[in-house]
């Protein structure tokens, strides 16, 4: 038999913890514009949208490792040249535990949140999960895995 705390945790779903107001960037925006938007919003990832569709995500790591470290000029290089085209997502009505498991499995700190019509409704991050009562241990475990040194992105240095 489950105790009350386990039942309460099972009822917490992603939409209860996610960030609702998410900024988008366009694939034709410059890397400098994307980095500036990340700074202004206090985030490390922006979804990339084009023609009312998500076409990828751009992270601070994408900008530094895929672009700047390769000599690309952030003032003229475009988001599409450094973005990650795969969009990792979860659904707003899924249990929080599933988002944490996906972050750990995919070794990421953030996921796009979609509704069941596959429309973006927010983003969930390890920071969001850490604010939930009883989730500190799980977040620590996921963060430990995510923070492990990784090889260069797409084999690039």
Backbone as numpy.savetxt, mean C-alpha at the origin, in Angstrom:
# Nx Ny Nz CAx CAy CAz Cx Cy Cz
-14.63 -23.13 22.57 -15.47 -21.94 22.57 -14.59 -20.69 22.57
-14.93 -19.73 21.70 -14.16 -18.49 21.60 -14.46 -17.59 22.78
-13.43 -16.86 23.18 -13.69 -15.86 24.21 -14.17 -14.57 23.56
-14.62 -13.62 24.36 -15.20 -12.38 23.83 -14.20 -11.59 23.00
-12.91 -11.57 23.40 -11.91 -10.82 22.65 -11.70 -11.42 21.26
-11.67 -12.75 21.14 -11.51 -13.39 19.85 -12.70 -13.09 18.95
-13.92 -13.12 19.50 -15.10 -12.82 18.71 -15.08 -11.37 18.24
-14.65 -10.45 19.12 -14.59 -9.04 18.75 -13.59 -8.82 17.63
-12.40 -9.48 17.72 -11.39 -9.35 16.68 -11.90 -9.90 15.35
-12.66 -10.98 15.39 -13.17 -11.59 14.17 -14.16 -10.66 13.46
-14.81 -9.78 14.21 -15.80 -8.88 13.62 -15.18 -7.63 13.01
-13.92 -7.33 13.33 -13.28 -6.14 12.79 -12.96 -6.40 11.32
-13.48 -5.54 10.46 -13.24 -5.70 9.03 -12.41 -4.52 8.52
-11.88 -4.68 7.37 -10.93 -3.73 6.82 -11.47 -2.31 6.78
-12.74 -2.13 6.42 -13.28 -0.77 6.33 -13.30 -0.06 7.69
-13.22 -0.81 8.78 -13.19 -0.20 10.11 -11.84 0.42 10.43
-10.80 0.04 9.72 -9.45 0.51 10.05 -8.77 1.26 8.91
-9.28 1.16 7.70 -8.58 1.71 6.54 -8.63 3.24 6.50
-7.75 3.79 5.68 -7.76 5.21 5.38 -8.70 5.40 4.19
-9.67 6.28 4.36 -10.69 6.45 3.32 -10.28 7.45 2.24
-9.65 8.54 2.62 -9.29 9.58 1.66 -7.91 9.28 1.09
-7.89 8.77 -0.13 -6.64 8.37 -0.77 -6.43 9.22 -2.01
-5.24 9.78 -2.11 -4.86 10.58 -3.27 -4.41 9.65 -4.39
-4.76 10.00 -5.60 -4.31 9.28 -6.80 -3.29 10.15 -7.53
-2.48 9.52 -8.33 -1.63 10.25 -9.25 -1.83 9.67 -10.64
-1.46 10.42 -11.64 -1.61 9.98 -13.03 -0.30 9.38 -13.53
-0.36 8.47 -14.47 0.87 7.87 -15.00 1.78 8.89 -15.69
1.20 9.99 -16.16 1.99 11.01 -16.85 2.53 12.08 -15.91
2.22 12.00 -14.62 2.79 12.94 -13.65 4.29 12.66 -13.56
5.06 13.69 -13.21 6.49 13.48 -13.04 6.73 12.79 -11.70
7.89 12.17 -11.59 8.26 11.54 -10.33 8.38 12.58 -9.22
8.83 13.76 -9.57 8.93 14.83 -8.57 7.54 15.22 -8.07
6.57 15.31 -8.97 5.19 15.63 -8.56 4.64 14.53 -7.64
4.89 13.27 -7.99 4.42 12.16 -7.15 5.08 12.21 -5.78
6.39 12.43 -5.75 7.12 12.49 -4.47 6.62 13.65 -3.63
6.35 14.76 -4.26 5.84 15.93 -3.53 4.46 15.65 -2.95
3.63 14.97 -3.72 2.29 14.62 -3.23 2.39 13.65 -2.05
3.30 12.67 -2.15 3.51 11.75 -1.03 3.93 12.52 0.22
4.85 13.45 0.06 5.32 14.26 1.19 4.17 15.05 1.80
3.39 15.72 0.96 2.27 16.54 1.44 1.22 15.71 2.16
1.01 14.47 1.70 -0.02 13.60 2.28 0.53 12.73 3.41
1.84 12.71 3.58 2.44 11.88 4.61 2.29 10.39 4.34
2.43 10.00 3.06 2.28 8.60 2.67 3.50 8.14 1.89
3.64 6.84 1.74 4.75 6.27 0.98 4.33 5.58 -0.29
3.03 5.66 -0.62 2.52 5.01 -1.82 1.32 5.79 -2.34
1.25 5.90 -3.64 0.08 6.50 -4.30 -0.44 5.53 -5.35
-1.75 5.30 -5.38 -2.32 4.55 -6.50 -2.18 5.38 -7.78
-2.01 4.71 -8.89 -1.90 5.38 -10.19 -3.16 5.07 -10.98
-3.88 6.12 -11.38 -5.13 5.94 -12.09 -5.12 6.60 -13.45
-5.78 5.93 -14.39 -5.89 6.46 -15.74 -7.22 6.00 -16.33
-7.99 6.93 -16.88 -9.29 6.61 -17.47 -10.17 5.82 -16.51
-10.24 6.29 -15.28 -11.10 5.71 -14.25 -10.73 4.26 -13.89
-9.46 3.89 -14.11 -8.98 2.56 -13.78 -7.67 2.66 -13.00
-7.46 1.74 -12.08 -6.16 1.65 -11.42 -5.22 0.92 -12.36
-4.07 1.53 -12.63 -3.11 0.92 -13.54 -1.81 0.55 -12.84
-1.71 0.86 -11.55 -0.52 0.52 -10.80 -0.44 1.32 -9.52
0.71 1.24 -8.90 1.01 2.04 -7.71 2.44 2.54 -7.83
2.71 3.67 -7.22 4.07 4.20 -7.16 4.42 4.38 -5.69
5.57 3.86 -5.29 6.00 3.96 -3.91 7.26 4.81 -3.83
7.56 5.25 -2.62 8.81 5.99 -2.43 10.00 5.12 -2.84
9.90 3.83 -2.59 10.97 2.89 -2.99 11.08 2.81 -4.51
9.95 2.78 -5.22 9.99 2.77 -6.69 10.74 3.99 -7.21
10.45 5.15 -6.62 11.08 6.39 -7.08 12.59 6.35 -6.83
12.98 5.92 -5.63 14.41 5.94 -5.32 15.18 4.82 -5.99
14.66 3.58 -5.95 15.41 2.44 -6.46 15.27 2.27 -7.97
14.07 2.37 -8.47 13.87 2.16 -9.91 14.24 3.37 -10.75
14.14 4.54 -10.19 14.33 5.74 -11.00 15.62 6.49 -10.65
15.65 7.11 -9.49 16.77 7.98 -9.14 18.09 7.21 -9.12
18.11 6.02 -8.54 19.34 5.23 -8.48 19.83 4.82 -9.86
18.95 4.79 -10.84 19.33 4.46 -12.22 19.64 5.70 -13.04
19.61 6.86 -12.39 19.97 8.09 -13.08 18.82 8.81 -13.77
17.58 8.39 -13.53 16.44 9.07 -14.13 16.23 10.42 -13.44
15.88 11.41 -14.21 15.64 12.76 -13.69 14.20 12.84 -13.16
14.03 13.05 -11.86 12.67 13.10 -11.30 11.83 14.25 -11.85
12.47 15.27 -12.39 11.72 16.41 -12.93 11.13 16.12 -14.31
11.71 15.15 -15.03 11.20 14.86 -16.37 10.70 13.43 -16.53
11.14 12.53 -15.68 10.68 11.13 -15.78 9.26 11.00 -15.27
8.52 10.11 -15.87 7.10 9.94 -15.57 6.86 8.78 -14.61
5.76 8.88 -13.90 5.35 7.84 -12.96 5.28 6.49 -13.66
4.75 6.45 -14.87 4.61 5.18 -15.60 5.95 4.47 -15.80
7.06 5.23 -15.79 8.38 4.64 -16.00 8.95 3.96 -14.76
8.37 4.20 -13.60 8.91 3.64 -12.36 7.86 2.91 -11.52
6.59 3.01 -11.90 5.52 2.44 -11.07 5.54 0.92 -11.09
4.87 0.34 -10.11 4.64 -1.09 -10.04 3.27 -1.34 -10.69
3.22 -2.07 -11.79 1.93 -2.24 -12.47 0.96 -3.17 -11.76
1.48 -4.05 -10.90 0.59 -4.96 -10.18 -0.03 -4.21 -8.99
-1.34 -4.28 -8.89 -2.04 -3.65 -7.78 -2.46 -4.74 -6.80
-1.87 -4.74 -5.61 -2.27 -5.68 -4.57 -3.43 -5.06 -3.81
-4.49 -5.81 -3.66 -5.68 -5.25 -3.04 -6.39 -6.25 -2.16
-7.26 -5.71 -1.35 -8.16 -6.51 -0.54 -9.53 -5.84 -0.64
-10.54 -6.47 -0.08 -11.89 -5.91 -0.10 -12.25 -5.34 1.26
-13.03 -4.28 1.23 -13.38 -3.55 2.45 -14.13 -4.41 3.47
-14.79 -5.48 3.03 -15.58 -6.29 3.95 -14.83 -7.54 4.43
-13.56 -7.66 4.11 -12.76 -8.79 4.59 -12.31 -8.55 6.03
-12.06 -9.62 6.78 -11.53 -9.47 8.13 -10.12 -8.87 8.10
-9.80 -8.10 9.11 -8.49 -7.48 9.25 -7.37 -8.53 9.15
-7.59 -9.68 9.73 -6.56 -10.72 9.73 -6.15 -11.09 8.31
-7.08 -11.06 7.37 -6.75 -11.41 5.99 -5.84 -10.36 5.36
-6.06 -9.09 5.68 -5.19 -8.04 5.17 -3.78 -8.22 5.72
-3.67 -8.50 7.02 -2.36 -8.71 7.64 -1.65 -9.91 7.02
-2.38 -10.99 6.79 -1.78 -12.18 6.18 -1.29 -11.88 4.77
-2.07 -11.12 4.01 -1.67 -10.79 2.64 -0.43 -9.90 2.65
-0.38 -8.92 3.56 0.80 -8.06 3.65 2.05 -8.88 3.95
1.90 -9.82 4.88 3.04 -10.66 5.24 3.44 -11.55 4.08
2.48 -12.17 3.42 2.76 -13.08 2.32 3.39 -12.35 1.14
2.89 -11.18 0.82 3.37 -10.42 -0.34 4.53 -9.48 0.01
4.86 -9.40 1.29 5.95 -8.56 1.81 5.74 -7.10 1.41
4.57 -6.57 1.81 4.24 -5.17 1.55 3.70 -4.54 2.83
3.73 -3.22 2.88 3.26 -2.47 4.04 1.86 -1.89 3.85
1.38 -1.91 2.59 0.10 -1.27 2.29 -0.64 -2.07 1.23
-1.97 -2.00 1.29 -2.83 -2.61 0.27 -3.90 -1.61 -0.14
-4.25 -1.63 -1.40 -5.39 -0.87 -1.89 -6.64 -1.59 -1.40
-7.67 -0.84 -1.04 -8.93 -1.43 -0.60 -10.00 -1.14 -1.65
-10.66 -2.20 -2.10 -11.73 -2.09 -3.09 -13.05 -2.50 -2.47
-14.15 -1.98 -3.06 -15.45 -2.53 -2.70 -15.72 -3.71 -3.63
-16.82 -4.38 -3.46 -17.09 -5.58 -4.26 -17.38 -5.26 -5.73
-17.57 -3.99 -6.06 -17.72 -3.58 -7.46 -16.35 -3.24 -8.07
-15.29 -3.55 -7.28 -13.89 -3.31 -7.68 -13.59 -1.83 -7.89
-14.19 -0.98 -7.07 -13.90 0.45 -7.06 -13.04 0.73 -5.83
-12.00 1.54 -6.00 -11.14 1.85 -4.88 -11.89 2.69 -3.86
-11.83 2.26 -2.60 -12.50 2.99 -1.53 -11.53 3.41 -0.42
-10.27 3.00 -0.54 -9.31 3.38 0.48 -8.02 2.60 0.37
-7.25 2.68 1.46 -5.98 1.98 1.56 -5.83 1.53 3.01
-5.18 0.40 3.20 -4.90 -0.08 4.56 -3.40 -0.30 4.67
-2.83 0.14 5.79 -1.40 0.02 6.00 -1.13 -0.65 7.33
0.12 -1.02 7.53 0.50 -1.56 8.83 0.22 -0.54 9.93
0.40 0.75 9.64 0.08 1.79 10.62 -1.39 1.74 11.02
-2.27 1.54 10.05 -3.70 1.43 10.35 -3.97 0.24 11.26
-3.33 -0.89 10.94 -3.53 -2.10 11.75 -3.00 -1.92 13.16
-1.89 -1.20 13.30 -1.27 -1.02 14.61 -2.15 -0.22 15.56
-3.07 0.56 15.02 -3.97 1.36 15.86 -5.11 0.54 16.45
-5.27 -0.68 16.01 -6.36 -1.52 16.49 -5.97 -2.23 17.79
-6.87 -2.25 18.76 -6.56 -2.97 20.01 -6.28 -4.44 19.73
-5.24 -4.95 20.34 -4.92 -6.37 20.21 -4.16 -6.76 18.96
-3.82 -5.81 18.11 -3.15 -6.14 16.85 -1.64 -5.88 16.88
-1.11 -5.35 17.97 0.30 -4.96 18.03 1.23 -6.14 17.74
0.95 -7.30 18.32 1.81 -8.46 18.10 1.82 -8.87 16.63
0.63 -8.95 16.04 0.53 -9.34 14.63 1.27 -8.34 13.75
1.07 -7.05 14.00 1.72 -6.02 13.20 3.24 -6.14 13.34
3.71 -6.40 14.56 5.14 -6.59 14.77 5.68 -7.75 13.97
4.95 -8.84 13.91 5.38 -10.01 13.15 5.42 -9.70 11.65
4.39 -9.02 11.16 4.36 -8.67 9.74 5.48 -7.69 9.43
5.66 -6.68 10.27 6.70 -5.69 10.05 8.08 -6.32 10.04
8.30 -7.28 10.92 9.59 -7.98 10.96 9.86 -8.64 9.61
8.85 -9.27 9.05 9.00 -9.94 7.75 9.18 -8.92 6.63
8.38 -7.87 6.64 8.42 -6.85 5.58 9.74 -6.08 5.63
10.30 -5.89 6.81 11.51 -5.09 6.96 12.79 -5.86 6.64
12.68 -7.17 6.39 13.87 -7.94 6.03 14.48 -7.37 4.76
15.81 -7.36 4.66 16.45 -6.85 3.43 15.95 -7.62 2.22
15.71 -6.87 1.15 15.21 -7.47 -0.09 16.19 -7.24 -1.22
16.16 -8.13 -2.22 17.01 -7.89 -3.38 16.48 -6.68 -4.14
17.28 -6.12 -5.04 16.83 -4.97 -5.82 15.52 -5.26 -6.55
14.70 -4.24 -6.72 13.42 -4.35 -7.40 13.64 -4.77 -8.85
12.91 -5.83 -9.27 12.98 -6.34 -10.64 14.41 -6.61 -11.09
15.26 -7.03 -10.16 16.63 -7.33 -10.50 17.48 -6.12 -10.81
16.94 -4.93 -10.56 17.66 -3.70 -10.87 18.35 -3.18 -9.63
19.45 -2.52 -9.80 20.12 -1.92 -8.65 19.94 -0.43 -8.63
